[in-house]
Coordinates of C-alpha atoms and ligand atoms in Angstrom, one line a residue:
M19 CA 114.1 -139.6 160.9
S20 CA 112.4 -136.6 162.4
E21 CA 112.1 -136.0 166.1
L22 CA 108.4 -136.9 166.1
R23 CA 107.7 -139.8 168.4
V24 CA 104.2 -141.2 168.9
R25 CA 102.8 -144.2 170.6
F26 CA 99.8 -146.4 170.8
A27 CA 99.2 -147.5 174.3
P28 CA 96.4 -150.1 174.7
S29 CA 95.4 -151.7 177.9
P30 CA 95.3 -155.4 177.4
T31 CA 91.9 -156.1 178.9
G32 CA 90.1 -157.2 175.7
Y33 CA 90.5 -157.4 172.0
L34 CA 91.7 -154.6 169.6
H35 CA 88.6 -152.5 169.3
V36 CA 88.0 -150.6 166.1
G37 CA 88.2 -147.3 168.1
G38 CA 91.6 -148.4 169.4
A39 CA 92.6 -149.4 165.9
R40 CA 91.7 -145.9 164.6
T41 CA 93.8 -144.3 167.3
A42 CA 96.7 -146.6 166.4
L43 CA 96.2 -145.7 162.7
F44 CA 96.3 -142.0 163.3
N45 CA 99.5 -142.4 165.3
W46 CA 101.0 -144.6 162.7
L47 CA 100.0 -142.3 159.8
L48 CA 101.5 -139.3 161.5
A49 CA 104.7 -141.1 162.2
R50 CA 104.9 -142.3 158.6
N51 CA 104.0 -138.9 157.2
K52 CA 106.6 -137.1 159.2
G53 CA 109.3 -139.8 159.1
G54 CA 108.9 -140.2 162.9
T55 CA 108.8 -143.2 165.2
F56 CA 105.8 -145.2 166.2
I57 CA 106.0 -147.0 169.5
L58 CA 103.7 -149.8 170.9
R59 CA 103.3 -149.8 174.6
I60 CA 101.1 -152.3 176.5
E61 CA 99.6 -150.7 179.6
D62 CA 99.3 -153.7 181.8
T63 CA 99.7 -152.2 185.2
D64 CA 96.2 -153.4 186.1
V65 CA 97.4 -156.9 186.8
E66 CA 93.9 -158.2 187.6
R67 CA 92.4 -157.2 184.3
S68 CA 95.3 -157.6 181.9
T69 CA 95.8 -160.9 180.2
R70 CA 98.2 -162.5 177.8
E71 CA 95.4 -163.5 175.5
S72 CA 94.4 -159.9 175.2
V73 CA 98.0 -158.8 174.4
D74 CA 98.1 -161.5 171.7
A75 CA 94.7 -160.4 170.3
I76 CA 95.9 -156.8 170.1
L77 CA 99.2 -157.7 168.4
E78 CA 97.3 -160.0 166.0
G79 CA 95.0 -157.1 165.1
M80 CA 97.8 -154.7 164.6
K81 CA 99.7 -157.1 162.4
W82 CA 96.7 -157.9 160.3
L83 CA 96.1 -154.2 159.7
G84 CA 99.8 -153.8 158.8
L85 CA 100.3 -151.1 161.5
E86 CA 103.9 -152.2 162.1
W87 CA 105.6 -150.5 165.0
D88 CA 109.2 -149.2 165.2
E89 CA 109.9 -149.8 168.9
G90 CA 108.3 -152.1 171.4
P91 CA 106.1 -153.7 172.4
F92 CA 107.1 -152.3 175.8
Y93 CA 105.2 -153.6 178.8
Q94 CA 104.6 -151.3 181.7
S95 CA 104.7 -154.2 184.1
D96 CA 108.5 -154.4 183.3
Y97 CA 109.1 -150.9 184.6
F98 CA 107.8 -150.9 188.2
P99 CA 111.3 -150.0 189.6
L100 CA 111.5 -147.1 187.2
Y101 CA 108.1 -145.7 188.4
K102 CA 109.0 -146.2 192.0
G103 CA 112.2 -144.2 191.5
Y104 CA 110.3 -141.3 190.2
V105 CA 107.7 -141.5 193.0
Q106 CA 110.6 -141.3 195.4
K107 CA 112.1 -138.3 193.5
L108 CA 108.9 -136.4 194.0
V109 CA 108.6 -137.3 197.7
T110 CA 112.2 -136.2 198.3
A111 CA 111.5 -132.9 196.5
G112 CA 108.5 -132.3 198.7
K113 CA 106.2 -132.6 195.6
A114 CA 104.5 -135.7 196.8
Y115 CA 103.6 -136.9 200.3
R116 CA 102.3 -139.8 202.3
C117 CA 98.6 -140.0 202.9
Y118 CA 97.3 -142.2 205.7
C119 CA 93.6 -141.6 205.2
G120 CA 91.7 -144.9 205.1
A121 CA 89.2 -145.8 202.4
E122 CA 86.3 -145.5 204.9
E123 CA 87.3 -142.1 206.1
L124 CA 87.7 -140.9 202.5
D125 CA 84.3 -142.4 201.6
A126 CA 82.6 -140.7 204.5
K127 CA 84.1 -137.3 203.5
R128 CA 83.1 -137.8 199.9
N129 CA 79.5 -138.6 200.9
L130 CA 79.3 -135.6 203.1
A131 CA 80.6 -133.3 200.4
M132 CA 78.0 -134.7 198.0
A133 CA 75.2 -134.4 200.5
E134 CA 76.2 -130.8 201.1
G135 CA 76.2 -130.1 197.3
R136 CA 80.0 -129.7 197.2
K137 CA 82.3 -131.3 194.6
P138 CA 83.9 -134.3 196.3
K139 CA 87.6 -133.7 196.4
Y140 CA 90.4 -134.9 198.7
D141 CA 90.6 -132.3 201.5
G142 CA 94.4 -132.3 201.8
C143 CA 94.4 -133.5 205.4
C144 CA 97.7 -135.3 205.1
R145 CA 99.5 -132.6 203.0
D146 CA 101.5 -131.2 205.9
L147 CA 101.8 -134.0 208.4
V148 CA 104.9 -133.8 210.6
A149 CA 104.9 -137.5 211.6
Q150 CA 105.1 -139.8 208.6
P151 CA 105.6 -143.3 210.0
D152 CA 106.9 -145.9 207.6
D153 CA 105.0 -148.8 209.1
Q154 CA 101.5 -147.4 208.8
P155 CA 99.7 -148.2 205.6
H156 CA 99.7 -145.2 203.3
V157 CA 99.4 -144.1 199.7
I158 CA 101.5 -141.4 198.1
R159 CA 99.8 -138.4 196.7
F160 CA 101.1 -135.7 194.3
R161 CA 101.0 -132.2 195.8
A162 CA 99.1 -130.6 193.1
P163 CA 99.1 -126.8 192.6
Q164 CA 96.0 -125.4 194.3
N165 CA 95.7 -122.1 192.5
G166 CA 95.8 -121.0 188.9
A167 CA 94.9 -123.2 186.0
T168 CA 96.3 -125.9 183.8
S169 CA 95.8 -125.4 180.1
F170 CA 96.9 -127.1 176.9
D171 CA 96.4 -126.5 173.2
D172 CA 94.9 -129.7 171.9
L173 CA 95.7 -130.3 168.2
I174 CA 92.1 -131.4 167.6
K175 CA 90.0 -129.7 170.2
G176 CA 91.8 -126.4 170.6
T177 CA 92.7 -124.8 174.0
I178 CA 91.4 -126.7 177.0
T179 CA 91.7 -125.2 180.5
F180 CA 91.1 -126.7 183.9
P181 CA 91.0 -124.6 187.1
N182 CA 93.6 -126.3 189.4
E183 CA 91.2 -126.1 192.4
E184 CA 89.1 -128.7 190.6
L185 CA 91.9 -131.2 190.6
D186 CA 92.7 -133.4 193.7
D187 CA 96.0 -134.4 195.0
L188 CA 96.3 -137.5 192.7
I189 CA 97.4 -140.8 194.2
I190 CA 100.5 -141.8 192.4
Q191 CA 101.4 -144.9 194.5
R192 CA 98.9 -147.3 196.1
T193 CA 99.1 -148.8 199.6
D194 CA 100.6 -151.9 198.1
G195 CA 103.4 -149.9 196.6
T196 CA 102.2 -150.1 193.0
P197 CA 102.2 -147.0 190.9
T198 CA 98.9 -145.7 189.5
Y199 CA 97.9 -145.4 185.9
N200 CA 98.2 -141.6 185.3
F201 CA 101.7 -141.6 186.8
C202 CA 103.0 -144.5 184.7
V203 CA 101.7 -142.9 181.5
V204 CA 103.6 -139.7 182.3
I205 CA 106.9 -141.5 183.2
D206 CA 106.6 -143.6 180.0
D207 CA 105.8 -140.8 177.7
A208 CA 108.6 -138.7 179.1
T209 CA 111.3 -141.4 179.2
M210 CA 110.3 -142.6 175.7
S211 CA 110.6 -139.0 174.5
I212 CA 107.0 -139.0 173.1
T213 CA 106.5 -135.7 171.4
T214 CA 102.8 -136.1 170.4
V215 CA 100.1 -138.0 172.4
I216 CA 97.2 -139.0 170.2
R217 CA 94.5 -140.9 172.1
G218 CA 90.8 -141.1 172.6
D219 CA 89.0 -138.1 174.1
D220 CA 88.0 -140.2 177.1
H221 CA 91.4 -139.2 178.3
V222 CA 90.9 -135.4 178.2
N223 CA 90.2 -135.3 181.9
N224 CA 93.5 -137.1 182.7
T225 CA 95.5 -134.6 180.7
P226 CA 95.8 -131.7 183.2
R227 CA 96.9 -134.0 186.0
Q228 CA 99.5 -135.5 183.7
I229 CA 100.7 -132.1 182.7
Q230 CA 101.1 -131.1 186.3
L231 CA 103.2 -134.3 186.8
Y232 CA 105.4 -133.5 183.8
E233 CA 106.0 -130.0 185.2
A234 CA 106.8 -131.2 188.7
L235 CA 109.3 -133.7 187.3
G236 CA 110.9 -131.2 185.0
F237 CA 110.0 -133.1 181.8
P238 CA 108.9 -131.3 178.6
V239 CA 105.2 -131.5 178.1
P240 CA 104.2 -133.3 174.8
Q241 CA 101.6 -132.1 172.4
F242 CA 98.1 -133.7 172.8
A243 CA 95.6 -134.6 170.2
H244 CA 92.4 -136.1 171.6
V245 CA 90.3 -138.0 169.0
P246 CA 86.5 -137.9 169.4
M247 CA 84.8 -141.2 170.1
I248 CA 83.2 -143.6 167.6
L249 CA 79.4 -143.9 168.1
G250 CA 76.8 -146.4 167.1
A251 CA 73.7 -145.3 165.0
D252 CA 71.9 -144.4 168.2
K253 CA 74.7 -142.0 169.1
A254 CA 75.8 -144.0 172.1
R255 CA 79.5 -145.0 172.3
L256 CA 80.1 -147.9 169.9
S257 CA 79.9 -151.1 171.8
K258 CA 79.1 -154.8 171.2
R259 CA 75.5 -153.9 171.5
H260 CA 75.8 -152.3 168.0
G261 CA 77.5 -155.3 166.5
A262 CA 81.1 -156.4 166.0
T263 CA 83.7 -154.0 167.4
S264 CA 86.8 -156.1 167.3
V265 CA 89.2 -155.8 164.4
I266 CA 89.7 -159.5 164.2
A267 CA 85.9 -160.0 164.0
Y268 CA 86.0 -157.8 160.8
R269 CA 88.8 -160.0 159.4
D270 CA 86.7 -163.1 160.1
M271 CA 83.6 -161.5 158.5
G272 CA 85.7 -161.1 155.3
Y273 CA 86.8 -157.5 155.3
L274 CA 90.1 -156.6 153.7
P275 CA 92.6 -154.8 155.9
E276 CA 92.9 -151.9 153.4
A277 CA 89.2 -151.5 153.4
L278 CA 89.0 -151.3 157.2
L279 CA 91.9 -148.9 157.3
N280 CA 90.3 -146.7 154.6
Y281 CA 87.1 -146.8 156.5
L282 CA 88.7 -145.9 159.8
V283 CA 90.8 -143.1 158.5
R284 CA 87.7 -141.4 157.2
L285 CA 86.0 -141.8 160.6
G286 CA 87.0 -138.4 161.9
W287 CA 89.6 -137.4 159.3
S288 CA 88.9 -135.8 155.9
N289 CA 90.8 -134.5 152.9
G290 CA 88.3 -132.6 150.8
D291 CA 85.6 -134.9 149.5
D292 CA 87.8 -137.9 148.8
E293 CA 86.6 -141.2 150.1
I294 CA 89.1 -143.7 148.7
F295 CA 92.7 -143.6 150.0
S296 CA 95.4 -146.1 149.3
L297 CA 97.9 -146.6 152.1
E298 CA 100.4 -144.4 150.3
E299 CA 97.8 -141.6 149.8
M300 CA 96.8 -141.8 153.5
I301 CA 100.4 -141.5 154.6
Q302 CA 101.0 -138.6 152.2
K303 CA 97.9 -136.7 153.0
F304 CA 97.3 -137.4 156.7
D305 CA 97.3 -134.3 158.8
I306 CA 96.3 -134.5 162.5
N307 CA 94.9 -130.9 162.2
N308 CA 92.3 -132.2 159.8
V309 CA 90.7 -134.5 162.3
G310 CA 87.2 -133.2 163.1
R311 CA 86.0 -132.2 166.6
S312 CA 82.8 -134.1 166.6
A313 CA 82.2 -137.8 167.2
S314 CA 81.7 -140.1 164.2
V315 CA 79.0 -142.7 163.7
F316 CA 80.0 -146.1 162.6
N317 CA 78.3 -147.0 159.3
T318 CA 78.5 -150.6 158.2
E319 CA 77.0 -149.8 154.8
K320 CA 79.9 -147.5 154.0
L321 CA 82.4 -150.0 155.2
N322 CA 80.7 -152.6 152.9
W323 CA 80.9 -150.2 150.0
L324 CA 84.6 -149.7 150.5
N325 CA 85.2 -153.4 151.0
A326 CA 83.4 -154.1 147.7
H327 CA 85.6 -151.5 146.1
Y328 CA 88.8 -153.1 147.4
I329 CA 87.7 -156.6 146.5
K330 CA 86.9 -155.5 143.0
N331 CA 90.3 -153.9 142.6
S332 CA 92.4 -156.6 144.3
D333 CA 94.4 -159.0 142.3
P334 CA 92.6 -162.4 142.3
E335 CA 95.7 -164.4 143.3
G336 CA 96.0 -162.3 146.5
L337 CA 92.3 -162.7 147.1
A338 CA 92.6 -166.5 146.7
D339 CA 94.9 -166.6 149.8
L340 CA 92.6 -164.5 151.8
L341 CA 89.5 -166.4 150.7
K342 CA 90.9 -169.9 151.6
P343 CA 90.2 -169.7 155.4
H344 CA 86.6 -168.8 154.6
L345 CA 86.3 -171.8 152.3
I346 CA 87.9 -174.1 154.8
A347 CA 85.4 -172.9 157.3
R348 CA 82.8 -174.2 154.9
D349 CA 84.5 -177.6 154.6
L350 CA 85.2 -176.8 151.0
S351 CA 88.1 -178.3 149.2
T352 CA 89.0 -176.6 145.9
H353 CA 91.2 -179.5 144.7
N354 CA 88.4 -181.1 142.7
G355 CA 86.9 -178.3 140.6
P356 CA 87.7 -175.2 138.8
D357 CA 90.8 -173.1 139.4
L358 CA 90.1 -170.8 142.4
V359 CA 91.5 -167.8 140.7
A360 CA 89.1 -168.2 137.8
V361 CA 86.2 -168.6 140.2
I362 CA 87.2 -165.4 142.0
K363 CA 87.4 -163.5 138.8
T364 CA 83.7 -164.2 138.3
L365 CA 82.8 -163.1 141.8
Q366 CA 84.9 -160.1 142.4
E367 CA 82.5 -157.7 140.9
R368 CA 79.6 -158.7 143.1
S369 CA 80.9 -159.6 146.5
Q370 CA 80.9 -157.1 149.4
T371 CA 82.9 -159.4 151.7
L372 CA 85.0 -162.5 151.5
E373 CA 82.3 -164.3 153.5
E374 CA 79.8 -163.5 150.7
M375 CA 82.3 -164.5 148.1
A376 CA 82.9 -167.8 149.8
D377 CA 79.2 -168.5 149.9
R378 CA 78.9 -167.6 146.2
A379 CA 81.9 -169.8 145.3
L380 CA 80.4 -172.9 146.9
F381 CA 78.3 -174.0 143.9
Y382 CA 81.4 -174.2 141.7
Y383 CA 82.7 -177.0 143.9
K384 CA 79.5 -178.7 144.9
A385 CA 76.8 -179.4 142.3
P386 CA 73.4 -178.3 143.6
T387 CA 71.4 -181.0 145.3
V388 CA 68.4 -178.8 145.7
Y389 CA 67.0 -176.1 143.4
D390 CA 65.3 -172.8 144.1
E391 CA 61.7 -174.2 143.6
A392 CA 60.1 -170.8 143.6
A393 CA 62.4 -169.6 140.8
L394 CA 61.9 -172.8 138.8
A395 CA 58.1 -172.5 139.2
K396 CA 58.1 -169.3 137.1
F397 CA 58.7 -171.5 134.0
D398 CA 56.5 -174.1 132.4
K399 CA 57.8 -177.7 132.8
E400 CA 57.7 -178.1 129.0
L401 CA 59.7 -175.0 128.5
L402 CA 62.3 -176.0 131.1
L403 CA 62.7 -179.5 129.5
A404 CA 63.0 -178.0 126.0
V405 CA 65.5 -175.4 127.1
F406 CA 67.7 -177.9 129.0
A407 CA 67.7 -180.2 126.0
A408 CA 68.5 -177.5 123.5
V409 CA 71.4 -176.1 125.6
M410 CA 72.9 -179.5 126.3
E411 CA 72.7 -180.3 122.6
K412 CA 74.2 -177.0 121.6
L413 CA 77.1 -177.1 124.1
S414 CA 78.0 -180.7 123.3
S415 CA 78.3 -180.1 119.7
S416 CA 80.4 -176.9 120.0
S417 CA 84.0 -176.3 120.9
A418 CA 83.4 -172.8 122.2
S419 CA 85.6 -172.1 125.2
D420 CA 85.6 -168.4 125.9
V421 CA 82.8 -166.3 127.5
A422 CA 82.0 -164.4 124.3
A423 CA 81.7 -167.7 122.3
I424 CA 79.5 -169.3 125.0
D425 CA 77.3 -166.2 125.2
A426 CA 76.9 -166.4 121.4
L427 CA 75.8 -170.1 121.6
F428 CA 73.1 -169.1 124.1
K429 CA 71.9 -166.4 121.7
E430 CA 71.7 -169.0 119.0
V431 CA 69.6 -171.3 121.2
C432 CA 67.2 -168.4 121.8
S433 CA 66.9 -167.3 118.2
E434 CA 66.5 -170.8 116.9
A435 CA 63.6 -171.6 119.2
G436 CA 62.2 -168.1 119.5
W437 CA 62.9 -167.9 123.3
K438 CA 63.9 -164.7 125.2
M439 CA 67.3 -164.7 126.9
G440 CA 65.6 -164.7 130.3
Q441 CA 63.7 -167.9 129.5
V442 CA 67.0 -169.7 128.8
G443 CA 69.6 -168.0 131.0
Q444 CA 67.6 -168.2 134.3
P445 CA 66.7 -171.9 134.1
V446 CA 70.3 -172.7 133.2
R447 CA 71.6 -170.6 136.1
I448 CA 69.3 -172.5 138.4
A449 CA 70.5 -175.8 137.0
L450 CA 74.1 -174.9 137.5
S451 CA 74.1 -173.1 140.8
G452 CA 70.8 -174.2 142.4
G453 CA 69.6 -170.5 142.6
T454 CA 69.4 -167.3 140.7
Q455 CA 72.2 -165.4 142.4
A456 CA 75.1 -166.3 140.2
P457 CA 77.5 -164.7 137.7
G458 CA 76.7 -164.4 134.0
I459 CA 76.0 -167.6 132.2
G460 CA 79.0 -167.4 129.9
E461 CA 81.3 -166.9 132.9
I462 CA 79.9 -169.8 134.8
V463 CA 80.0 -172.2 131.9
V464 CA 83.6 -171.3 131.0
T465 CA 84.7 -171.6 134.7
L466 CA 82.9 -174.9 135.3
G467 CA 83.8 -176.3 132.0
V468 CA 81.5 -177.6 129.3
A469 CA 81.4 -181.2 130.5
E470 CA 80.5 -180.3 134.1
T471 CA 77.9 -177.8 132.8
V472 CA 76.2 -180.4 130.6
R473 CA 76.3 -182.9 133.5
R474 CA 74.6 -180.4 135.8
I475 CA 71.9 -179.4 133.3
G476 CA 71.2 -183.1 132.8
A477 CA 70.7 -183.6 136.5
A478 CA 68.3 -180.6 136.6
R479 CA 66.4 -181.9 133.6
D480 CA 66.0 -185.3 135.4
F481 CA 64.8 -183.4 138.5
V482 CA 62.2 -181.4 136.5
A483 CA 61.1 -184.4 134.5
G484 CA 60.4 -186.3 137.7
R485 CA 58.3 -183.6 139.3
Ligands
LIG515 N1 95.9 -147.3 178.0 C1 95.0 -146.3 177.7 C2 93.7 -146.9 177.0 O1 93.8 -148.0 176.6 C3 95.5 -145.3 176.7 C4 96.3 -144.2 177.5 C5 96.9 -143.2 176.6 O2 96.9 -143.3 175.4 O3 97.5 -142.3 177.2 O4 92.7 -146.3 177.0

């Protein structure tokens, strides 16, 4: 194992967002590429907003994607005494101090600053108080350097510098004694020996404050890599307004985990012009330095294209397991009817999602009770009746059982009666599936079986005859 240690640190206030999943993926890939360690840390210090359901949803999403972690999950809420100890350490060293300013007083100062066109910033009024009573409500603030600048070399964005005079004395402990977010992150990343922090670029502004805390505590500063946001087509940050954003919603819509991972890795990262990466290839080729600096736009069509690719190339037995929940959701039992694996083989080439595949599988297990009237209306009643009769006759008197032999029978029907293939294939497809969106005739007949095929064509003939 190398020294590299990375972490994914979601706040459990919702489901696993695709943006969070991509951050997790980049961390995981870097760890696997470098033989490092990937840690999962749940940042649940915001007790009001954090929920157990959200933790479960995040873990479920991570597991479904296969982003297994090496250490954790660690929960920040288990470490309050640790954070308090470090707050005390800074106070003792004179690097943090008690601030007795009330919220109203601070608000008034902030409003005045804004009214006067100054940047609102804590004015340092409690920095050097002599009297520091224990029994008065107070927060603890970090004594931030007031001159100079804080700078870091972001692995994605390059060098970023903040003048220290723009940074307030950060509150590190609230009046109720609880530590604040930026402080906990630093203590955790330091005590977990994180070497590289990969996270969304909404955290860039936290980074100089965190670096100042590392330095004040004598901890080595990790490397940072801030990943640009994912946007919707309108270039606004991707949100529910744009459609599904939860990883589990993509599972339920019938995406394969490898397709979503492949899609997410390419949102921001590239390796030449390649689009398709197996997990092994991603791990082998991933390089955090090749993550682009600009935000990426989520494109469902490309995700669909990748999903279709993975569905086409998956082994049908594995797909059968993944497809089952989608069939159950449609109240479909596959016990009476063709073998599910055989059905899947006829649908793999033409399904973008498992939801679509499940819809297309329905007709195999439920004979049509209605027919696409508009499609039927394209053919004369006499022709339909003649075609159905000829096909039933031909199938019943043959022992053909493979696709090529069945296709040959249909050609015979055509040539014997002088029909075109479209005049025969399409009516039969409607008879068997109810509509025109179905696999090739030979595939359907072989999968359904000749007896069931003849029965269904008979039902369609009765329907047409009675019109
Ligand atoms: N908990 C933070 C979030 O969910 C991540 C903090 C970090 O990665 O440093 O946005």
